[in-house]
XYZ file of C-alpha atoms in Angstrom:
584
model
C 25.353 -12.783 -6.676
C 21.825 -11.540 -6.968
C 21.365 -7.862 -7.036
C 20.775 -7.191 -3.541
C 24.589 -8.439 -3.499
C 24.165 -11.713 -1.121
C 27.457 -14.631 -1.690
C 28.065 -17.733 -0.871
C 25.969 -18.302 2.711
C 22.389 -18.139 0.899
C 23.291 -20.895 -0.500
C 22.894 -22.425 2.412
C 17.902 -23.205 3.334
C 17.873 -21.199 5.974
C 14.876 -23.703 6.741
C 17.471 -26.342 6.677
C 18.839 -25.155 9.856
C 16.313 -24.699 12.105
C 15.295 -28.498 14.140
C 11.874 -28.559 16.742
C 13.716 -28.878 19.430
C 11.915 -32.393 21.559
C 11.970 -30.473 25.035
C 10.814 -26.589 24.899
C 8.419 -27.697 21.305
C 10.170 -24.575 19.947
C 12.298 -23.913 16.458
C 16.181 -23.401 17.527
C 19.179 -22.939 14.740
C 21.445 -25.803 14.092
C 24.608 -25.066 12.395
C 26.500 -27.519 10.563
C 29.068 -28.795 13.114
C 31.549 -27.085 11.721
C 30.474 -23.541 11.917
C 31.490 -21.431 15.099
C 27.744 -21.338 17.310
C 26.307 -18.816 17.124
C 22.996 -17.444 19.038
C 21.755 -14.494 16.121
C 22.478 -14.716 12.459
C 25.451 -12.661 11.156
C 26.168 -10.356 8.378
C 26.224 -12.943 4.771
C 28.471 -11.349 1.741
C 31.188 -9.857 2.376
C 32.121 -6.371 0.619
C 33.543 -3.060 0.858
C 32.196 0.133 1.376
C 29.531 1.071 -2.145
C 28.451 4.142 -3.793
C 25.057 5.072 -5.225
C 24.417 3.427 -9.084
C 24.452 5.026 -11.918
C 21.011 5.420 -12.464
C 20.179 4.855 -8.929
C 16.915 7.383 -6.936
C 18.814 9.579 -5.029
C 18.953 10.369 -1.059
C 20.687 6.039 -0.584
C 23.051 5.285 1.092
C 24.555 1.725 0.553
C 26.957 0.607 3.966
C 30.331 -2.272 4.741
C 28.844 -4.801 5.864
C 30.350 -6.178 8.300
C 33.947 -8.529 7.883
C 32.541 -12.552 7.757
C 34.041 -13.749 10.381
C 33.600 -17.150 12.307
C 32.569 -16.748 16.915
C 33.416 -13.244 18.422
C 37.094 -14.377 20.703
C 36.442 -14.063 24.621
C 36.502 -10.922 25.549
C 35.916 -9.627 22.002
C 34.319 -6.157 21.340
C 31.283 -6.820 19.146
C 31.266 -4.230 15.948
C 28.548 -1.768 16.164
C 24.970 -1.800 14.658
C 23.874 -0.657 11.345
C 21.314 0.113 8.960
C 21.642 -0.553 5.630
C 19.935 2.143 2.630
C 19.830 1.962 -0.401
C 17.912 2.244 -3.872
C 14.280 0.356 -4.439
C 16.356 -1.433 -7.243
C 19.623 -0.996 -6.550
C 22.561 -3.920 -8.430
C 23.912 -4.521 -5.663
C 23.290 -3.956 -1.675
C 25.471 -4.446 0.313
C 24.507 -5.920 4.133
C 24.023 -4.221 7.320
C 26.560 -4.644 9.846
C 26.752 -7.425 12.679
C 24.846 -6.481 15.721
C 25.779 -6.841 18.495
C 25.497 -10.959 19.641
C 22.740 -11.182 21.985
C 22.018 -14.389 23.695
C 18.224 -15.028 22.312
C 15.367 -15.431 25.588
C 14.490 -19.381 26.006
C 9.948 -19.955 25.536
C 10.844 -16.894 23.305
C 8.082 -16.747 20.249
C 8.724 -14.133 17.858
C 5.624 -14.032 16.104
C 6.136 -13.111 12.267
C 4.517 -11.255 9.258
C 6.581 -12.201 6.337
C 6.891 -8.025 6.290
C 3.461 -6.958 5.074
C 3.816 -7.836 2.111
C 1.490 -7.037 -1.882
C 4.454 -5.103 -3.328
C 3.993 -6.817 -6.688
C 3.599 -10.255 -5.948
C 2.713 -8.584 -3.117
C -0.097 -9.735 -0.051
C 1.472 -11.383 3.226
C -0.128 -13.312 4.983
C -0.145 -13.535 10.038
C 1.661 -16.187 10.561
C 4.233 -17.481 13.393
C 7.784 -18.918 12.926
C 10.987 -19.284 14.919
C 13.080 -16.297 13.701
C 15.877 -13.789 14.958
C 14.865 -11.092 15.198
C 18.408 -9.148 14.464
C 18.618 -11.516 10.784
C 16.494 -10.337 9.104
C 16.474 -7.197 9.773
C 20.100 -7.903 8.294
C 18.818 -7.890 5.630
C 15.868 -4.693 5.605
C 16.506 -2.229 3.237
C 15.055 1.429 3.340
C 14.973 4.904 2.706
C 14.080 8.020 3.062
C 10.115 8.963 2.653
C 10.983 11.834 2.846
C 8.004 13.126 4.741
C 5.626 12.617 1.498
C 3.821 10.113 3.996
C 1.564 10.160 6.849
C 4.286 9.476 9.285
C 3.217 5.501 9.306
C 0.511 3.612 9.816
C -2.092 4.100 13.306
C -4.718 1.303 14.479
C -7.420 3.923 15.243
C -7.612 4.937 11.552
C -8.052 3.857 7.599
C -4.129 2.590 5.895
C -3.363 3.568 2.564
C 0.500 1.480 2.017
C 2.114 2.274 -1.822
C 2.823 -0.807 -3.294
C 5.566 -1.100 -6.432
C 7.070 -3.113 -8.657
C 9.818 -1.337 -11.175
C 10.590 -2.221 -14.245
C 15.206 -1.873 -13.498
C 16.920 -4.485 -14.819
C 19.091 -6.121 -11.042
C 20.145 -9.538 -10.562
C 21.052 -12.033 -11.914
C 18.759 -13.941 -14.689
C 17.407 -10.709 -15.137
C 19.706 -8.953 -18.486
C 17.261 -10.430 -20.342
C 13.916 -8.111 -18.956
C 12.999 -4.167 -19.298
C 15.327 -1.039 -20.259
C 18.778 -1.832 -20.324
C 19.138 2.022 -20.203
C 16.914 2.924 -17.455
C 16.911 3.383 -14.141
C 13.466 2.527 -14.435
C 10.104 3.291 -13.781
C 7.550 2.681 -11.894
C 6.419 -0.249 -13.551
C 3.294 -1.519 -11.256
C 1.602 0.373 -9.108
C -1.108 -0.470 -6.836
C -2.417 1.257 -3.873
C -3.690 -0.726 -0.997
C -6.578 0.593 1.453
C -7.592 -1.108 4.205
C -10.337 0.236 5.858
C -11.224 1.287 9.893
C -12.117 -1.876 10.802
C -10.286 -3.890 9.670
C -13.489 -5.597 8.099
C -12.047 -5.417 3.519
C -9.998 -3.788 1.270
C -9.353 -2.244 -1.630
C -6.646 -2.343 -4.411
C -6.350 0.110 -6.543
C -4.039 -0.367 -9.463
C -2.937 2.651 -10.991
C -2.039 2.933 -15.063
C 1.982 3.029 -16.121
C 0.810 4.602 -18.990
C -2.007 7.241 -17.351
C -1.654 10.950 -18.130
C -0.699 12.291 -14.991
C 1.239 15.443 -13.380
C 4.523 14.646 -11.258
C 4.716 17.324 -8.300
C 7.600 19.160 -7.668
C 9.818 16.396 -4.677
C 12.346 17.365 -1.850
C 14.643 13.748 -1.542
C 16.693 13.573 0.488
C 20.748 12.496 -0.233
C 23.338 10.754 0.647
C 25.045 13.695 2.489
C 21.993 13.927 4.841
C 21.708 17.744 2.345
C 17.904 17.676 0.713
C 17.611 18.372 -3.429
C 14.521 18.780 -5.035
C 13.449 17.053 -7.806
C 11.782 19.360 -10.529
C 8.140 18.069 -11.693
C 7.382 17.503 -15.010
C 2.912 18.253 -15.572
C 1.215 15.320 -18.432
C 4.030 13.334 -18.451
C 2.528 8.876 -18.561
C 2.925 8.286 -14.068
C 5.272 5.680 -14.665
C 8.112 8.385 -14.730
C 7.296 9.057 -11.417
C 9.644 6.629 -10.139
C 13.417 5.765 -11.415
C 13.469 8.696 -14.161
C 15.175 11.439 -13.058
C 17.074 10.520 -9.539
C 13.168 10.191 -8.464
C 12.707 7.557 -5.214
C 9.109 5.588 -4.027
C 8.536 9.487 -2.287
C 8.036 10.942 -5.368
C 5.770 8.552 -5.480
C 3.568 8.324 -2.953
C 2.878 12.575 -3.724
C 2.109 11.600 -7.023
C -0.134 9.262 -6.435
C -1.175 11.722 -3.361
C -1.878 14.642 -6.047
C -3.967 11.985 -8.587
C -6.167 10.504 -5.882
C -6.510 12.757 -3.183
C -4.756 9.277 -0.597
C -1.481 10.084 1.771
C 0.242 6.825 1.845
C 1.432 5.732 4.849
C 4.163 3.919 3.677
C 5.295 1.826 0.438
C 6.914 -1.490 -0.513
C 8.937 -2.090 -3.763
C 10.135 -4.533 -5.502
C 11.897 -5.243 -8.765
C 11.739 -8.341 -10.411
C 13.586 -10.944 -7.742
C 10.948 -10.510 -5.920
C 8.377 -12.379 -8.035
C 11.187 -15.287 -7.879
C 11.739 -15.513 -4.674
C 8.337 -14.125 -3.356
C 6.256 -17.532 -5.275
C 8.882 -20.007 -5.291
C 8.903 -19.618 -1.694
C 5.226 -20.267 -0.991
C 5.988 -23.842 -3.172
C 3.760 -21.668 -5.878
C 1.125 -19.555 -7.167
C -2.078 -21.549 -9.100
C -3.160 -19.492 -11.567
C -6.066 -20.552 -14.148
C -6.063 -19.736 -18.542
C -8.856 -20.047 -19.834
C -6.790 -20.380 -23.398
C -3.190 -21.704 -24.580
C -0.638 -18.879 -24.174
C 2.616 -18.731 -25.592
C 4.211 -15.163 -25.253
C 7.438 -14.100 -26.898
C 8.543 -11.817 -25.407
C 7.283 -12.544 -21.486
C 9.038 -15.905 -22.174
C 5.515 -17.525 -21.381
C 4.446 -20.767 -22.455
C 1.644 -22.321 -21.028
C -1.131 -24.353 -21.907
C -5.357 -24.262 -21.873
C -5.981 -25.239 -18.012
C -4.413 -24.385 -14.607
C -1.656 -24.764 -13.215
C 0.852 -23.700 -10.627
C 3.884 -21.399 -10.999
C 7.159 -20.316 -9.593
C 10.396 -18.434 -10.501
C 10.342 -17.460 -13.201
C 7.632 -19.103 -14.732
C 5.580 -16.644 -12.215
C 7.749 -13.794 -13.258
C 6.324 -14.403 -17.072
C 3.544 -14.546 -15.753
C 2.877 -11.367 -14.756
C 5.087 -9.329 -17.273
C 3.587 -10.629 -20.162
C 0.773 -8.699 -21.992
C 0.131 -8.969 -25.461
C -1.104 -12.525 -24.976
C -3.876 -12.134 -22.886
C -7.152 -10.090 -22.979
C -6.173 -6.738 -25.749
C -2.650 -6.757 -25.456
C -1.781 -3.972 -23.397
C -1.002 -3.127 -19.915
C -4.572 -3.227 -18.684
C -5.068 -6.585 -20.152
C -1.851 -6.766 -18.029
C -3.420 -5.398 -14.685
C -5.825 -7.460 -14.692
C -3.916 -10.506 -15.060
C -1.822 -9.604 -11.766
C -4.406 -8.960 -10.305
C -5.831 -12.632 -10.348
C -2.211 -13.820 -9.864
C -1.973 -11.871 -6.738
C -4.877 -13.403 -4.869
C -3.629 -16.672 -6.111
C -0.665 -15.508 -3.744
C -3.288 -14.247 -0.979
C -4.810 -17.521 -0.809
C -1.433 -20.027 -0.742
C -0.407 -17.292 2.002
C -3.343 -17.770 4.523
C -4.144 -21.523 4.125
C -2.571 -23.927 6.371
C -0.668 -25.058 4.226
C 2.002 -22.271 4.196
C 0.318 -20.905 7.809
C 1.248 -23.958 9.825
C 4.411 -25.370 7.692
C 7.867 -23.764 10.169
C 9.561 -24.198 6.830
C 8.109 -22.091 4.273
C 7.181 -19.324 6.680
C 10.726 -19.572 7.845
C 11.694 -19.184 4.184
C 8.812 -16.985 3.438
C 10.274 -14.638 5.551
C 13.612 -14.531 4.805
C 12.544 -14.041 0.895
C 10.217 -11.492 1.357
C 12.886 -8.968 3.905
C 15.447 -9.506 0.874
C 13.525 -8.653 -1.735
C 11.489 -5.072 -0.570
C 12.916 -2.161 -0.026
C 10.088 0.231 1.889
C 9.614 3.104 3.673
C 12.402 4.043 6.333
C 9.112 3.780 9.361
C 9.266 0.569 8.662
C 12.174 -0.586 8.218
C 12.513 -2.729 11.963
C 10.366 -6.412 11.539
C 8.390 -5.827 14.517
C 7.419 -2.356 13.289
C 6.730 -3.968 9.973
C 4.488 -7.219 11.613
C 2.755 -4.399 13.498
C 1.529 -3.144 10.521
C 1.087 -6.757 8.958
C -0.929 -7.693 11.992
C -3.692 -4.935 10.967
C -3.793 -5.915 7.233
C -4.301 -9.667 8.168
C -7.479 -9.205 10.133
C -9.641 -8.893 6.056
C -10.942 -11.503 4.475
C -10.042 -12.628 1.707
C -14.053 -12.127 -0.210
C -13.843 -8.245 1.865
C -10.072 -7.754 -0.677
C -11.658 -5.821 -3.630
C -8.642 -5.386 -6.671
C -10.069 -2.584 -8.786
C -7.879 -0.623 -12.151
C -8.723 2.721 -12.890
C -11.133 4.200 -14.613
C -9.006 5.200 -18.070
C -10.073 5.892 -21.430
C -7.478 6.282 -24.805
C -5.266 9.820 -24.847
C -7.355 11.999 -27.440
C -4.768 13.758 -27.889
C -2.955 10.945 -29.921
C -3.525 9.886 -33.068
C -1.826 6.359 -32.412
C -2.274 5.430 -29.127
C 0.009 4.808 -26.422
C -1.492 6.724 -23.852
C -4.354 6.643 -21.352
C -6.181 9.345 -19.268
C -9.126 9.570 -16.549
C -12.338 8.617 -17.769
C -14.376 10.794 -15.360
C -15.831 11.125 -13.232
C -16.588 7.767 -12.486
C -12.610 7.734 -11.723
C -13.503 10.275 -8.590
C -16.202 9.017 -8.294
C -13.985 5.498 -6.962
C -11.255 7.752 -5.273
C -13.566 9.275 -3.404
C -14.641 6.323 -2.403
C -12.010 4.966 -1.261
C -11.985 8.083 0.955
C -14.396 8.242 2.083
C -13.362 4.186 3.662
C -16.472 2.666 1.472
C -15.779 -1.217 0.614
C -16.918 -2.197 -3.265
C -17.374 -5.626 -1.321
C -20.734 -6.302 0.996
C -19.132 -6.772 4.360
C -20.037 -8.389 7.496
C -23.502 -7.781 9.245
C -22.728 -5.355 11.917
C -21.632 -2.822 8.927
C -24.541 -2.717 7.115
C -26.088 -2.729 9.880
C -24.288 0.797 10.219
C -24.833 2.671 7.242
C -28.539 1.616 7.966
C -28.136 3.859 10.388
C -26.950 6.806 8.508
C -29.079 6.477 5.804
C -32.667 6.795 8.397
C -31.091 10.213 9.938
C -31.852 11.347 6.391
C -35.050 10.285 6.556
C -38.224 12.227 7.439
C -39.658 15.949 7.328
C -36.620 18.332 6.743
C -37.440 22.425 7.917
C -37.483 24.962 6.099
C -33.892 26.562 5.770
C -35.935 29.932 6.824
C -35.877 28.019 10.506
C -32.204 26.004 10.133
C -30.255 27.338 12.998
C -26.712 26.624 12.938
C -22.795 28.030 13.919
C -20.325 27.086 11.465
C -16.947 26.366 12.316
C -13.340 25.943 10.015
C -11.540 22.361 11.133
C -9.374 21.676 8.844
C -11.070 23.685 5.197
C -8.943 26.177 3.301
C -9.246 29.408 4.278
C -11.835 31.485 4.668
C -14.434 28.342 3.933
C -16.495 29.273 7.434
C -17.697 32.853 5.487
C -18.233 31.662 2.279
C -20.651 28.808 3.422
C -22.243 31.735 5.221
C -22.447 33.644 2.602
C -23.929 31.376 0.382
C -26.194 29.968 2.057
C -27.017 33.511 4.132
C -27.321 35.042 0.258
C -28.549 31.818 -2.144
C -29.754 28.698 0.201
C -32.342 31.550 2.560
C -30.499 30.425 5.722
C -30.928 33.755 7.428
C -30.289 32.061 11.526
C -26.330 31.612 10.434
C -23.311 32.660 11.285
C -19.709 32.393 11.514
C -17.715 31.445 14.575
C -14.547 30.689 13.842
C -12.710 28.424 14.098
C -13.200 24.729 15.598
C -10.324 23.391 18.426
C -9.279 20.342 17.286
C -8.858 19.675 13.148
C -11.345 17.180 11.225
C -10.623 14.588 8.334
C -14.361 14.902 7.206
C -17.418 17.656 7.257
C -19.978 16.893 10.486
C -22.981 18.423 11.254
C -23.659 17.583 14.920
C -27.606 18.540 16.239
C -29.589 18.376 19.654
C -33.035 15.535 19.484
C -35.290 18.499 18.497
C -32.892 19.229 15.062
C -33.295 16.294 13.336
C -35.634 17.920 11.013
C -33.474 20.988 10.658
C -29.913 18.985 9.812
C -32.014 16.755 7.446
C -32.740 20.462 5.592
C -28.949 21.743 5.383
C -27.288 18.129 4.731
C -29.968 18.226 1.273
C -28.468 22.233 1.273
C -25.401 20.635 1.026
C -24.829 17.303 -0.392
C -24.090 15.800 2.997
C -24.034 12.404 3.472
C -25.915 10.737 6.152
C -22.390 9.903 7.975
C -21.640 13.175 7.995
C -24.616 13.050 10.566
C -23.690 13.592 14.633
C -27.558 13.336 16.318
C -25.748 14.649 19.235
C -26.349 18.179 21.569
C -27.774 21.730 20.087
C -25.078 24.198 21.372
C -25.986 28.221 22.130
C -26.032 31.233 19.482
C -24.580 34.620 20.063
C -27.846 35.344 19.801
C -28.512 32.995 22.786
C -31.203 30.687 21.677
C -29.871 27.343 20.480
C -28.270 25.947 17.034
C -26.443 22.963 15.560
C -22.633 22.992 14.634
C -21.244 22.701 11.721
C -17.377 22.283 11.037
C -15.975 21.624 7.757
C -12.922 19.362 7.913
C -10.567 18.808 4.733
C -12.629 17.288 3.041
C -14.165 20.537 2.038
C -13.821 22.011 -0.653
C -16.121 24.659 -1.208
C -19.641 26.255 -0.632
C -21.582 24.463 -3.153
C -19.684 21.122 -3.818
C -21.744 18.694 -2.264
C -20.032 15.683 0.342
C -22.030 12.678 -0.321
C -19.361 9.704 -1.411
C -21.026 7.414 -4.236
C -22.334 4.197 -2.487
C -22.006 1.380 -5.496
C -18.559 1.497 -7.779
C -19.690 2.666 -11.022
C -21.106 -0.329 -13.128
C -18.135 0.081 -16.585
C -15.097 0.059 -13.099
C -13.047 -3.126 -13.767
C -13.168 -5.272 -10.837
C -12.172 -8.479 -9.051
C -12.778 -9.870 -5.683
C -9.583 -11.684 -3.943
C -11.465 -14.622 -2.205
C -12.714 -15.760 -6.413
C -11.340 -18.265 -9.016
C -10.727 -16.183 -12.220
C -9.562 -17.851 -16.231
C -7.338 -15.746 -17.796
C -7.862 -15.095 -21.391
């Protein structure tokens, strides 16, 4: 039995149970002749009620699966549905109970994304397979985000997803991996940012040995109560999960504190996810620039191109001593190459047009991951997957957060942020700036924004502006007013109070004849062209036209520039998902 505690039914390849009905043109589930026929596959493994495992994440619960049985007797009442929740790397999680059996509507087609799977080995591809919702729902493991996220992604804004690979030892065949006595760490951490217009995406790799602060983490307990797990200052980032009963919500909070990015969702995978997902997709193509024989990860491959899956794929993403400088940063580059290759495989016609592969992938994806409770159903995962599939692989950029060796250590074991490069990179992602060249429409938009800053600038004494607080820290409008009047000579400015609606970003709206004033104020405050909004002027308290400056949530204080970098700092390691790289 593997890490999820699945029973003998898993020995049957689900893809072999689906056959094409020539009359309808759809794939239908056909069980063996001796099996009871049911329109919805039932739960898989037998078992009783479990408890949270030793060292497992707090605030999680495993529910007992329904008793295995054949077809229900006529008139028998179906057991009530149950939701299964579990810690990310729980050693033996139970199955949810059988849901009420419902007849599948004839001709019903279920568009399934394999969960938007980009966690450790995760980027999913959109594709359709004729699957039963309830069967796949029973595979999903979820835990609460404890209020650390946004409450769910939205189609009208950018999407941020936390993707974590834990090194907790779970599952048959994984005895030789990870720390035997550990409850696991955030061993591989990725932040997937998909742009608002879905034209591009960025994956930030967070080094596990990065020294950072972990904030206090309110965590839901099994009985529904809340426990605050104390934070920790100046510690390794990978301690944000598993250690001291920290759940994925703690890692979410740590990411937000570190980068300023609020996460919409999380996905967590353990060692088994690498093995099952790579096997489901038929292997991942990788390239080596030299022979690699790593006794620690057990990777033994000669120079050249290879297609790897299962144990060999796991060894590939775990190896570090035989590549680059032999550390975690070299391993990150290897994993980025692997993820790019897997994404290309998932999006290829060989995968998307093969019903057998899509069924295997859906089965593996829903079993392999632990997700937050906001996306704990196939419907929600499919909606998320549809958004994640809109960008082109050539516009998916992998970047590693810039770091340097910890200067406080004589023997180098940890790293710290490299400044100002790290903050510049975080700002680009927060402001939705692509790390790659994108489609022509995006270029035109950027050109239009840049053009707003070009031209004559009015003297500061002639700039008339009303200042509103639209989400900045209380008192920011008055602080900015004083700074503008006393230090910058913008005497025709006034505090107009709070805005009607909060804004994420600071904006300056102005009328057609106020462009020269807008350019001067933008120069003074360090506003980008994107912050300038041509529109109309309003009447100030003196009864004359004035611009409106609304301080958004991004406002950090009077005199602090709000200009977002347009280019990635030169020494930031990055690669795009469409290119084949050979590990060195």
